[in-house]
Short mmCIF file of C-alpha atoms in Angstrom, two decimals:
data_model
loop_
_atom_site.label_atom_id
_atom_site.label_comp_id
_atom_site.label_asym_id
_atom_site.label_seq_id
_atom_site.Cartn_x
_atom_site.Cartn_y
_atom_site.Cartn_z
CA MET A 1 0.58 38.97 33.28
CA ALA A 2 2.94 38.17 30.39
CA SER A 3 3.65 34.54 29.51
CA ASN A 4 7.22 33.33 28.90
CA SER A 5 6.12 30.25 26.95
CA ALA A 6 7.03 29.75 23.31
CA PRO A 7 4.57 31.13 20.75
CA ARG A 8 1.78 28.76 19.77
CA PRO A 9 1.97 27.23 16.29
CA VAL A 10 0.02 28.97 13.53
CA LEU A 11 -1.95 27.45 10.68
CA GLU A 12 -0.93 28.55 7.16
CA GLU A 13 -2.77 27.76 3.93
CA LEU A 14 -0.38 26.55 1.20
CA ASP A 15 -0.63 27.33 -2.49
CA ARG A 16 -0.55 24.67 -5.19
CA ALA A 17 3.16 25.08 -5.95
CA ALA A 18 4.15 24.68 -2.28
CA CYS A 19 1.93 21.60 -1.98
CA MET A 20 3.43 19.94 -5.06
CA ARG A 21 6.95 20.66 -3.76
CA LEU A 22 6.12 19.02 -0.42
CA ILE A 23 4.88 15.78 -2.02
CA GLY A 24 7.31 15.87 -4.95
CA ASP A 25 9.79 13.34 -3.57
CA GLY A 26 7.18 10.60 -3.46
CA GLY A 27 6.85 8.08 -0.67
CA ILE A 28 3.69 6.95 1.10
CA GLY A 29 0.30 8.61 0.89
CA ARG A 30 -3.33 7.59 1.20
CA ILE A 31 -5.79 7.20 -1.64
CA ALA A 32 -9.47 7.78 -0.81
CA PHE A 33 -12.21 6.36 -3.01
CA ASP A 34 -15.63 4.72 -2.88
CA ASP A 35 -15.26 0.94 -2.99
CA GLY A 36 -18.97 0.34 -3.52
CA GLU A 37 -19.59 -0.05 0.19
CA GLY A 38 -18.69 3.53 1.09
CA PRO A 39 -15.64 5.76 1.51
CA THR A 40 -12.36 3.86 1.88
CA VAL A 41 -8.79 5.03 2.47
CA ILE A 42 -5.76 2.86 1.63
CA PRO A 43 -2.05 3.65 1.98
CA VAL A 44 -0.05 3.46 -1.26
CA ASN A 45 3.47 4.14 -2.46
CA TYR A 46 3.44 7.01 -4.94
CA ALA A 47 5.49 9.23 -7.21
CA VAL A 48 4.68 12.67 -8.59
CA ASP A 49 4.69 12.90 -12.38
CA GLY A 50 4.16 16.49 -13.53
CA ASP A 51 0.70 17.48 -12.30
CA ALA A 52 -0.34 13.96 -11.37
CA VAL A 53 0.22 11.30 -8.74
CA ILE A 54 1.22 7.80 -9.92
CA PHE A 55 0.58 4.73 -7.75
CA ARG A 56 0.47 0.97 -8.18
CA THR A 57 -1.63 -1.81 -6.68
CA SER A 58 -2.36 -5.48 -7.25
CA VAL A 59 -4.61 -6.43 -10.15
CA SER A 60 -6.81 -8.49 -7.81
CA GLY A 61 -7.09 -5.81 -5.09
CA ARG A 62 -10.20 -3.81 -4.30
CA LEU A 63 -8.41 -0.56 -5.15
CA ASN A 64 -7.91 -1.77 -8.71
CA ARG A 65 -11.50 -3.07 -8.96
CA SER A 66 -12.90 0.20 -7.61
CA LEU A 67 -10.87 2.54 -9.82
CA LEU A 68 -11.34 0.67 -13.08
CA THR A 69 -13.98 2.18 -15.28
CA ALA A 70 -15.92 0.56 -18.12
CA VAL A 71 -15.77 3.83 -20.06
CA VAL A 72 -12.68 4.03 -22.26
CA GLY A 73 -10.78 7.15 -21.26
CA GLY A 74 -13.04 7.58 -18.23
CA GLU A 75 -11.86 8.54 -14.77
CA VAL A 76 -13.04 7.77 -11.25
CA ARG A 77 -13.11 10.64 -8.75
CA ALA A 78 -10.65 10.07 -5.95
CA ALA A 79 -8.61 11.96 -3.38
CA PHE A 80 -5.00 11.53 -2.30
CA GLU A 81 -3.46 12.80 0.93
CA VAL A 82 0.08 13.04 2.28
CA ASP A 83 1.13 14.50 5.60
CA ARG A 84 4.14 14.80 7.84
CA PHE A 85 3.85 15.73 11.51
CA ASP A 86 6.21 16.10 14.43
CA GLU A 87 4.03 15.59 17.48
CA PRO A 88 6.51 16.84 20.11
CA SER A 89 6.86 20.23 18.36
CA ARG A 90 3.23 20.26 17.15
CA GLU A 91 4.39 21.20 13.67
CA GLY A 92 3.77 19.63 10.29
CA TRP A 93 1.90 19.80 7.01
CA SER A 94 -0.86 18.08 5.06
CA VAL A 95 -1.56 18.10 1.31
CA LEU A 96 -4.80 16.97 -0.39
CA VAL A 97 -5.00 16.23 -4.13
CA ARG A 98 -8.40 15.62 -5.73
CA GLY A 99 -9.16 14.65 -9.29
CA GLY A 100 -9.85 11.79 -11.65
CA ALA A 101 -7.97 8.49 -11.51
CA HIS A 102 -7.50 6.23 -14.48
CA PRO A 103 -5.43 3.12 -15.22
CA LEU A 104 -2.25 3.68 -17.21
CA SER A 105 -1.83 2.06 -20.59
CA ASP A 106 1.39 0.13 -21.28
CA GLU A 107 2.64 3.14 -23.27
CA GLU A 108 1.92 5.51 -20.35
CA LYS A 109 3.66 3.14 -17.90
CA ALA A 110 6.83 3.29 -19.99
CA THR A 111 7.13 7.07 -19.58
CA ALA A 112 5.51 7.60 -16.16
CA ALA A 113 7.42 8.28 -12.96
CA GLN A 114 8.54 5.01 -11.40
CA VAL A 115 6.89 3.82 -8.19
CA GLN A 116 8.56 1.12 -6.13
CA PRO A 117 5.94 -0.61 -3.94
CA TRP A 118 7.03 -1.76 -0.48
CA PRO A 119 4.96 -4.96 -0.26
CA GLY A 120 5.98 -8.08 -2.11
CA GLY A 121 3.87 -9.59 -4.84
CA GLU A 122 2.80 -8.29 -8.20
CA ARG A 123 1.69 -4.66 -8.31
CA GLU A 124 0.93 -4.39 -12.00
CA ALA A 125 -2.15 -2.14 -11.86
CA TRP A 126 -0.81 1.40 -12.36
CA PHE A 127 -2.97 4.50 -11.89
CA ARG A 128 -2.63 8.21 -12.54
CA LEU A 129 -4.56 10.70 -10.42
CA SER A 130 -4.77 14.07 -12.17
CA ALA A 131 -4.25 16.91 -9.70
CA LEU A 132 -7.34 18.95 -10.56
CA GLU A 133 -7.62 20.43 -7.05
CA VAL A 134 -4.62 20.78 -4.73
CA SER A 135 -4.78 22.25 -1.24
CA GLY A 136 -2.61 22.11 1.81
CA ARG A 137 -1.95 23.49 5.24
CA ARG A 138 1.11 23.81 7.41
CA VAL A 139 1.25 24.22 11.18
CA HIS A 140 4.46 25.95 12.30
CA ARG A 141 5.83 28.26 14.90
CA PRO A 142 6.06 31.92 13.89
#
């Protein structure tokens, strides 16, 4: 017996270029890192700057404390995720960026993409997450 219902959504793997286009306008994403007590995920405002994600946080926050490294030029492994979903249609996409995060120097801040944090207060700890690995998936109707 044939069904008259709409086709079910399909899952499509996205290439790096498609992923970077999807997150390119910036907005809100989630940074995942180990805060010393285990995996942690925190929402952040971000901007894309070339092949990297720029985000800001407070100097006194645990994100800043966790991503600072005592090694000059060192990076802390982290992941960054952005998604957009429309639940009624069951369509959407998700992008995951993994790489090394490091604090920006004052010189790097001057030329980096600008990030405007939503919360009030000082957000003077700037970070760059190099997009070493980028993957994504989209769920859509054929």
